[in-house]
Short mmCIF file of C-alpha atoms in Angstrom, two decimals:
data_model
loop_
_atom_site.label_atom_id
_atom_site.label_comp_id
_atom_site.label_asym_id
_atom_site.label_seq_id
_atom_site.Cartn_x
_atom_site.Cartn_y
_atom_site.Cartn_z
CA UNK A 1 0.00 0.00 0.00
CA UNK A 2 1.18 3.47 -0.81
CA UNK A 3 1.40 4.87 2.73
CA UNK A 4 3.21 1.83 4.14
CA UNK A 5 5.72 1.87 1.27
CA UNK A 6 6.55 5.50 1.96
CA UNK A 7 6.81 4.81 5.66
CA UNK A 8 9.22 1.94 5.15
CA UNK A 9 11.36 4.11 2.90
CA UNK A 10 11.72 6.80 5.52
CA UNK A 11 12.02 4.73 8.68
CA UNK A 12 15.74 4.46 8.02
CA UNK A 13 16.38 8.14 8.67
CA UNK A 14 13.37 9.58 10.50
CA UNK A 15 12.56 8.55 14.04
CA UNK A 16 9.15 10.09 14.68
CA UNK A 17 9.48 10.65 18.43
CA UNK A 18 13.07 11.85 18.26
CA UNK A 19 12.22 14.30 15.51
CA UNK A 20 9.26 15.59 17.50
CA UNK A 21 11.44 16.24 20.56
CA UNK A 22 14.06 18.02 18.48
CA UNK A 23 11.40 20.15 16.80
CA UNK A 24 9.98 21.22 20.15
CA UNK A 25 13.44 22.44 21.14
CA UNK A 26 13.92 24.26 17.85
CA UNK A 27 10.45 25.82 18.04
CA UNK A 28 11.36 27.61 21.26
CA UNK A 29 14.70 28.75 19.84
CA UNK A 30 13.16 30.11 16.63
CA UNK A 31 10.95 32.44 18.64
CA UNK A 32 13.85 33.70 20.78
CA UNK A 33 16.73 34.21 18.40
CA UNK A 34 17.45 36.55 15.53
CA UNK A 35 19.89 36.93 12.64
CA UNK A 36 21.25 39.70 10.43
CA UNK A 37 19.56 38.90 7.10
CA UNK A 38 16.34 40.85 7.49
CA UNK A 39 13.28 40.55 5.23
CA UNK A 40 10.15 42.68 5.63
CA UNK A 41 6.78 41.55 4.27
CA UNK A 42 3.70 43.76 4.32
CA UNK A 43 0.03 42.90 3.95
CA UNK A 44 -2.36 44.51 1.47
CA UNK A 45 -2.81 47.47 3.86
CA UNK A 46 0.92 48.08 4.02
CA UNK A 47 1.21 46.82 7.60
CA UNK A 48 4.20 44.63 8.46
CA UNK A 49 3.37 40.97 8.81
CA UNK A 50 6.88 39.54 8.64
CA UNK A 51 9.97 41.52 9.63
CA UNK A 52 12.18 38.68 10.85
CA UNK A 53 15.52 37.53 9.52
CA UNK A 54 16.13 34.77 7.02
CA UNK A 55 18.52 32.69 9.09
CA UNK A 56 19.97 30.59 6.25
CA UNK A 57 23.11 32.16 4.83
CA UNK A 58 22.96 32.98 1.12
CA UNK A 59 26.30 31.25 0.59
CA UNK A 60 24.50 27.88 0.66
CA UNK A 61 22.91 28.60 -2.72
CA UNK A 62 25.99 30.05 -4.40
CA UNK A 63 27.13 26.59 -5.53
CA UNK A 64 25.60 23.14 -5.82
CA UNK A 65 26.54 20.85 -2.95
CA UNK A 66 27.79 17.36 -3.82
CA UNK A 67 24.81 15.69 -2.14
CA UNK A 68 22.40 17.81 -4.18
CA UNK A 69 24.28 16.95 -7.38
CA UNK A 70 24.00 13.26 -6.52
CA UNK A 71 20.20 13.52 -6.58
CA UNK A 72 20.04 14.97 -10.09
CA UNK A 73 19.27 12.59 -12.98
CA UNK A 74 22.30 10.53 -14.10
CA UNK A 75 24.44 12.40 -16.60
CA UNK A 76 23.33 15.87 -15.50
CA UNK A 77 25.89 18.62 -16.04
CA UNK A 78 25.38 21.72 -13.93
CA UNK A 79 25.48 25.01 -15.84
CA UNK A 80 24.45 27.46 -13.16
CA UNK A 81 22.73 28.05 -9.82
CA UNK A 82 21.04 31.34 -8.99
CA UNK A 83 18.87 32.68 -6.22
CA UNK A 84 15.22 32.40 -7.20
CA UNK A 85 12.02 33.39 -5.39
CA UNK A 86 11.46 34.25 -1.75
CA UNK A 87 10.80 32.22 1.37
CA UNK A 88 10.38 33.38 4.98
CA UNK A 89 12.58 30.70 6.52
CA UNK A 90 14.67 29.24 3.70
CA UNK A 91 16.92 30.08 0.78
CA UNK A 92 15.68 29.08 -2.66
CA UNK A 93 17.45 28.76 -5.99
CA UNK A 94 17.13 27.61 -9.61
CA UNK A 95 19.63 25.06 -10.88
CA UNK A 96 20.26 24.95 -14.63
CA UNK A 97 21.57 21.70 -16.11
CA UNK A 98 22.29 19.98 -19.41
CA UNK A 99 21.10 16.39 -19.57
CA UNK A 100 22.85 13.39 -21.14
CA UNK A 101 20.77 13.83 -24.31
CA UNK A 102 21.81 17.49 -24.61
CA UNK A 103 18.50 18.95 -23.44
CA UNK A 104 18.22 21.69 -20.81
CA UNK A 105 16.54 20.77 -17.53
CA UNK A 106 15.94 23.02 -14.55
CA UNK A 107 15.47 22.28 -10.86
CA UNK A 108 14.20 24.14 -7.83
CA UNK A 109 16.27 23.98 -4.63
CA UNK A 110 15.14 24.90 -1.13
CA UNK A 111 17.76 25.09 1.63
CA UNK A 112 17.18 25.06 5.40
CA UNK A 113 19.17 24.53 8.58
CA UNK A 114 18.94 22.89 12.03
CA UNK A 115 16.55 20.17 13.21
CA UNK A 116 13.47 22.14 12.24
CA UNK A 117 14.89 22.78 8.79
CA UNK A 118 15.56 19.09 8.27
CA UNK A 119 12.02 18.20 9.32
CA UNK A 120 10.67 20.90 7.00
CA UNK A 121 12.38 19.56 3.88
CA UNK A 122 11.91 15.88 4.74
CA UNK A 123 8.23 16.49 5.42
CA UNK A 124 7.83 18.53 2.27
CA UNK A 125 9.50 15.87 0.14
CA UNK A 126 7.28 13.08 1.45
CA UNK A 127 4.25 15.35 1.10
CA UNK A 128 5.07 16.28 -2.48
CA UNK A 129 5.88 12.67 -3.34
CA UNK A 130 2.51 11.58 -1.93
CA UNK A 131 0.72 14.25 -3.97
CA UNK A 132 2.72 13.34 -7.07
CA UNK A 133 1.72 9.70 -6.80
CA UNK A 134 -1.93 10.63 -6.30
CA UNK A 135 -2.10 13.22 -9.11
CA UNK A 136 1.20 13.81 -10.98
CA UNK A 137 0.19 16.78 -13.11
CA UNK A 138 -0.67 19.08 -10.21
CA UNK A 139 2.75 19.25 -8.47
CA UNK A 140 6.39 19.68 -9.55
CA UNK A 141 8.32 16.41 -9.78
CA UNK A 142 9.86 15.82 -6.32
CA UNK A 143 13.40 14.43 -6.54
CA UNK A 144 14.86 14.31 -3.05
CA UNK A 145 15.48 15.76 0.35
CA UNK A 146 18.78 15.44 2.15
CA UNK A 147 21.69 17.01 4.00
CA UNK A 148 24.62 18.92 2.54
CA UNK A 149 27.90 17.05 2.29
CA UNK A 150 29.71 20.27 3.15
CA UNK A 151 27.78 20.94 6.37
CA UNK A 152 25.62 18.45 8.35
CA UNK A 153 23.51 21.33 9.67
CA UNK A 154 22.31 22.38 6.20
CA UNK A 155 19.44 20.51 4.53
CA UNK A 156 17.68 20.66 1.17
CA UNK A 157 14.60 19.82 -0.86
CA UNK A 158 14.96 19.33 -4.61
CA UNK A 159 12.18 19.25 -7.19
CA UNK A 160 11.57 20.03 -10.83
CA UNK A 161 11.44 23.68 -11.82
CA UNK A 162 8.11 24.91 -13.19
CA UNK A 163 7.67 28.11 -15.19
CA UNK A 164 4.67 29.74 -13.52
CA UNK A 165 2.70 32.90 -14.12
CA UNK A 166 1.88 35.41 -11.38
CA UNK A 167 -1.90 35.12 -11.66
CA UNK A 168 -4.24 32.93 -9.68
CA UNK A 169 -5.07 29.63 -11.35
CA UNK A 170 -8.36 29.19 -13.17
CA UNK A 171 -11.06 28.48 -10.60
CA UNK A 172 -12.56 25.44 -12.30
CA UNK A 173 -9.23 23.90 -13.24
CA UNK A 174 -7.82 24.23 -9.73
CA UNK A 175 -10.85 22.91 -7.84
CA UNK A 176 -11.24 20.06 -10.31
CA UNK A 177 -7.62 19.14 -9.61
CA UNK A 178 -8.09 19.36 -5.83
CA UNK A 179 -11.24 17.25 -6.01
CA UNK A 180 -9.45 14.66 -8.15
CA UNK A 181 -6.55 14.63 -5.69
CA UNK A 182 -8.93 14.04 -2.78
CA UNK A 183 -10.74 11.30 -4.67
CA UNK A 184 -7.48 9.51 -5.48
CA UNK A 185 -5.83 10.09 -2.11
CA UNK A 186 -7.87 7.94 0.26
CA UNK A 187 -5.67 6.51 3.00
CA UNK A 188 -5.73 2.72 2.43
CA UNK A 189 -5.29 2.04 6.16
CA UNK A 190 -8.30 4.19 7.03
CA UNK A 191 -6.62 6.42 9.62
CA UNK A 192 -6.12 10.16 10.05
CA UNK A 193 -2.60 11.53 10.37
CA UNK A 194 0.59 11.21 8.37
CA UNK A 195 3.57 8.86 8.37
CA UNK A 196 6.28 11.52 8.87
CA UNK A 197 6.26 14.87 10.70
CA UNK A 198 5.07 17.79 8.58
CA UNK A 199 5.23 21.47 9.48
CA UNK A 200 3.10 24.57 9.02
CA UNK A 201 5.88 27.05 8.31
CA UNK A 202 8.33 26.31 11.11
CA UNK A 203 5.70 24.77 13.38
CA UNK A 204 5.32 20.99 13.70
CA UNK A 205 1.70 19.99 13.23
CA UNK A 206 -0.01 17.01 14.80
CA UNK A 207 0.41 13.97 12.53
CA UNK A 208 -0.01 10.90 14.75
CA UNK A 209 -2.49 8.27 13.60
CA UNK A 210 -6.05 8.29 14.94
CA UNK A 211 -9.19 6.34 14.11
CA UNK A 212 -11.66 9.25 13.95
CA UNK A 213 -11.52 12.73 12.50
CA UNK A 214 -12.86 14.33 15.68
CA UNK A 215 -10.03 12.76 17.69
CA UNK A 216 -7.39 13.84 15.21
CA UNK A 217 -8.62 17.40 14.87
CA UNK A 218 -9.01 17.77 18.65
CA UNK A 219 -5.36 16.81 19.18
CA UNK A 220 -4.30 19.00 16.28
CA UNK A 221 -6.05 22.20 17.31
CA UNK A 222 -5.13 21.67 20.97
CA UNK A 223 -1.46 21.69 19.94
CA UNK A 224 -2.11 24.79 17.83
CA UNK A 225 -3.69 26.56 20.83
CA UNK A 226 -0.74 25.61 23.04
CA UNK A 227 1.81 26.81 20.49
CA UNK A 228 -0.02 30.10 20.00
CA UNK A 229 -0.05 30.76 23.73
CA UNK A 230 3.69 30.08 23.92
CA UNK A 231 4.28 32.47 21.02
CA UNK A 232 1.93 35.35 21.93
CA UNK A 233 1.65 34.97 25.70
CA UNK A 234 -1.11 33.98 28.09
CA UNK A 235 -4.46 35.76 27.89
CA UNK A 236 -7.24 34.69 30.24
CA UNK A 237 -10.11 35.17 27.78
CA UNK A 238 -8.28 33.49 24.89
CA UNK A 239 -7.33 30.56 27.11
CA UNK A 240 -10.94 30.07 28.22
CA UNK A 241 -12.27 30.39 24.67
CA UNK A 242 -9.79 27.75 23.52
CA UNK A 243 -10.99 25.42 26.28
CA UNK A 244 -14.63 25.89 25.34
CA UNK A 245 -13.86 25.45 21.66
CA UNK A 246 -12.29 22.09 22.42
CA UNK A 247 -15.03 20.98 24.81
CA UNK A 248 -18.10 22.27 22.98
CA UNK A 249 -17.45 23.42 19.43
CA UNK A 250 -15.22 20.67 18.04
CA UNK A 251 -17.54 17.82 19.11
CA UNK A 252 -20.60 19.76 17.94
CA UNK A 253 -19.27 20.32 14.42
CA UNK A 254 -17.17 17.20 13.81
CA UNK A 255 -18.87 14.34 15.64
CA UNK A 256 -21.95 14.50 13.38
CA UNK A 257 -19.69 13.73 10.39
CA UNK A 258 -19.10 10.19 11.71
CA UNK A 259 -22.29 9.36 13.62
CA UNK A 260 -25.91 8.70 12.79
CA UNK A 261 -25.01 6.62 9.76
CA UNK A 262 -22.81 9.36 8.29
CA UNK A 263 -19.17 8.74 7.40
CA UNK A 264 -16.14 10.42 5.88
CA UNK A 265 -12.81 9.00 4.75
CA UNK A 266 -9.27 10.19 5.55
CA UNK A 267 -8.05 11.77 2.33
CA UNK A 268 -4.70 13.21 1.34
CA UNK A 269 -4.71 17.01 1.51
CA UNK A 270 -2.00 19.47 0.50
CA UNK A 271 -2.54 21.28 3.79
CA UNK A 272 -1.70 24.88 2.85
CA UNK A 273 -3.66 25.94 -0.23
CA UNK A 274 -3.59 29.72 -0.46
CA UNK A 275 -2.48 32.43 -2.93
CA UNK A 276 1.22 31.91 -2.23
CA UNK A 277 1.26 28.15 -2.87
CA UNK A 278 -0.67 27.87 -6.13
CA UNK A 279 -0.11 29.03 -9.68
CA UNK A 280 -0.41 27.94 -13.33
CA UNK A 281 2.19 26.02 -15.31
CA UNK A 282 2.90 28.22 -18.33
CA UNK A 283 3.84 25.24 -20.48
CA UNK A 284 0.83 23.02 -19.79
CA UNK A 285 -1.67 25.70 -18.72
CA UNK A 286 -2.60 23.48 -15.77
CA UNK A 287 -2.73 24.44 -12.07
CA UNK A 288 0.31 23.69 -9.95
CA UNK A 289 0.48 23.47 -6.15
CA UNK A 290 3.62 23.39 -4.01
CA UNK A 291 4.98 23.93 -0.46
CA UNK A 292 2.86 21.02 0.74
CA UNK A 293 2.42 20.01 4.37
CA UNK A 294 0.27 16.92 3.99
CA UNK A 295 -1.98 14.98 6.30
CA UNK A 296 -4.75 12.47 5.74
CA UNK A 297 -7.77 14.46 6.84
CA UNK A 298 -11.36 15.43 6.17
CA UNK A 299 -11.02 16.80 2.66
CA UNK A 300 -12.91 20.00 3.53
CA UNK A 301 -10.00 21.18 5.68
CA UNK A 302 -8.21 21.91 2.39
CA UNK A 303 -10.59 24.84 1.92
CA UNK A 304 -9.77 26.55 5.24
CA UNK A 305 -7.21 29.07 3.89
CA UNK A 306 -9.70 30.16 1.23
CA UNK A 307 -11.98 31.72 3.85
CA UNK A 308 -10.01 34.83 4.97
CA UNK A 309 -10.92 37.94 2.97
CA UNK A 310 -7.25 38.99 3.11
CA UNK A 311 -6.50 36.30 0.53
CA UNK A 312 -7.06 36.75 -3.18
CA UNK A 313 -8.43 33.22 -3.46
CA UNK A 314 -11.80 33.21 -1.79
CA UNK A 315 -15.21 31.68 -1.50
CA UNK A 316 -15.64 31.39 -5.27
CA UNK A 317 -13.11 28.54 -5.09
CA UNK A 318 -14.99 26.93 -2.19
CA UNK A 319 -18.30 27.12 -4.01
CA UNK A 320 -16.78 25.71 -7.20
CA UNK A 321 -15.08 22.87 -5.29
CA UNK A 322 -18.43 21.48 -4.22
CA UNK A 323 -19.45 21.23 -7.85
CA UNK A 324 -16.78 18.52 -8.13
CA UNK A 325 -16.83 16.92 -4.67
CA UNK A 326 -19.97 16.18 -2.65
CA UNK A 327 -20.32 18.32 0.47
CA UNK A 328 -20.14 16.29 3.67
CA UNK A 329 -23.29 15.73 5.67
CA UNK A 330 -24.65 17.55 7.67
CA UNK A 331 -24.47 20.08 4.84
CA UNK A 332 -25.98 22.82 6.99
CA UNK A 333 -22.80 22.74 9.13
CA UNK A 334 -20.40 23.22 6.21
CA UNK A 335 -19.79 26.95 6.67
CA UNK A 336 -19.21 26.58 10.40
CA UNK A 337 -16.88 23.62 9.78
CA UNK A 338 -14.97 25.79 7.34
CA UNK A 339 -14.71 28.53 9.96
CA UNK A 340 -13.46 26.00 12.53
CA UNK A 341 -10.84 24.67 10.14
CA UNK A 342 -9.83 28.24 9.33
CA UNK A 343 -9.50 28.96 13.06
CA UNK A 344 -6.79 26.30 13.24
CA UNK A 345 -5.07 27.86 10.23
CA UNK A 346 -5.24 31.43 11.58
CA UNK A 347 -4.04 30.39 15.03
CA UNK A 348 -1.02 28.85 13.32
CA UNK A 349 -0.48 32.20 11.60
CA UNK A 350 -0.63 33.93 14.96
CA UNK A 351 2.03 31.56 16.27
CA UNK A 352 4.32 32.27 13.35
CA UNK A 353 4.31 36.04 13.91
CA UNK A 354 4.96 36.70 17.61
CA UNK A 355 4.09 40.22 18.65
CA UNK A 356 1.57 40.65 15.83
CA UNK A 357 -1.78 40.25 17.59
CA UNK A 358 -4.07 40.82 14.60
CA UNK A 359 -4.45 37.11 13.98
CA UNK A 360 -5.19 36.47 17.64
CA UNK A 361 -7.91 39.14 17.59
CA UNK A 362 -9.55 37.56 14.54
CA UNK A 363 -9.43 34.13 16.17
CA UNK A 364 -10.85 35.49 19.41
CA UNK A 365 -13.84 36.93 17.54
CA UNK A 366 -14.43 33.58 15.80
CA UNK A 367 -14.28 31.63 19.07
CA UNK A 368 -16.71 34.07 20.74
CA UNK A 369 -19.11 33.46 17.87
CA UNK A 370 -18.79 29.69 18.21
CA UNK A 371 -19.19 29.63 21.99
CA UNK A 372 -22.28 31.82 21.75
CA UNK A 373 -23.79 29.69 18.99
CA UNK A 374 -23.03 26.26 20.47
CA UNK A 375 -23.18 26.65 24.27
CA UNK A 376 -24.51 23.10 24.71
CA UNK A 377 -22.10 21.40 22.34
CA UNK A 378 -22.84 18.10 20.65
CA UNK A 379 -25.15 16.93 23.41
CA UNK A 380 -27.45 19.90 22.93
CA UNK A 381 -27.52 19.34 19.16
CA UNK A 382 -28.26 15.63 19.54
CA UNK A 383 -31.02 16.32 22.05
CA UNK A 384 -32.66 18.86 19.74
CA UNK A 385 -32.55 16.46 16.82
CA UNK A 386 -33.97 13.70 18.98
CA UNK A 387 -36.91 15.86 19.91
CA UNK A 388 -37.53 16.94 16.33
CA UNK A 389 -37.55 13.30 15.15
CA UNK A 390 -39.67 11.98 18.01
CA UNK A 391 -43.09 12.41 16.30
CA UNK A 392 -41.83 10.52 13.27
CA UNK A 393 -40.99 7.46 15.39
CA UNK A 394 -44.30 7.20 17.26
#
């Protein structure tokens, strides 16, 4: 089976628990330390969202390391390497080569450092490989992840280079591709999670196997809440809203998906579909997605980053998606499920940008809405439905 084959291939160099412990240590360090290579990113209103350093030295993309060269197709001759694109936490480059048959072939290189960096590129490689096997045309060809021969603290991800435009992909083409991916990517072992650690930015996300979606998401968002509190500091109201969200809102919105004769399947999701991770292949005119952080999940979680109005991709993509993939039942809960999934995504964003409290404020407003709407949780919902069905059973 596909997932077990991937797991066997990576057991030789990824110990899940050891990696998790190392990532926890790195997570704390990332939010304490700085560097001298500053990048400033602003939102659409011109307000700074990211003004932290890029810790990876540019020298690591000035030449092609021997271990990177070894992962290129046999007979590749390197012509050039040049800085290409921008990443918050990594250095990225384009490698130009001549192949054994004389043709030009280009590759994309991402370079990271430390334990977190290694987990980032290993997780991205396995994620992209999983997506590639499920639907090859929608992702660049993943070649490898590994560690530099010249420095054991420097790590890389290598994939095919895709010429992309700067516009958003066609709505119908993209959602058709996502729906096809979700159809193809059912976990054959029937569990939620993923077989290697994957990260949201620099933050390890919950990936351990569970039997139900409610259980998995509860663990996942609990970790997100804990990380956000570590990053932004303790706030009494936020802490209480997080508790109530876990106790009342998550069961209310997710338990009905897998009870009362309803069911969903764990499906492979990219995990971070937003404006910055999608484009169109100029050569094939097909959508392309990248920077994956996969899990096997309820497929609707893929739509979470399409909710915020700050993103160019919006609800038109969500609406179109359900023309290709049946909305999960109860359908009347879909918008609230989407908001809950987006809460997890936005709380991750808050964690990534310590000191910027705009994401926390948005999340606080969402949790207030949820707690007000679902004060009695799943039990209240089940009781109401029981009463409404009672006359039909007499």
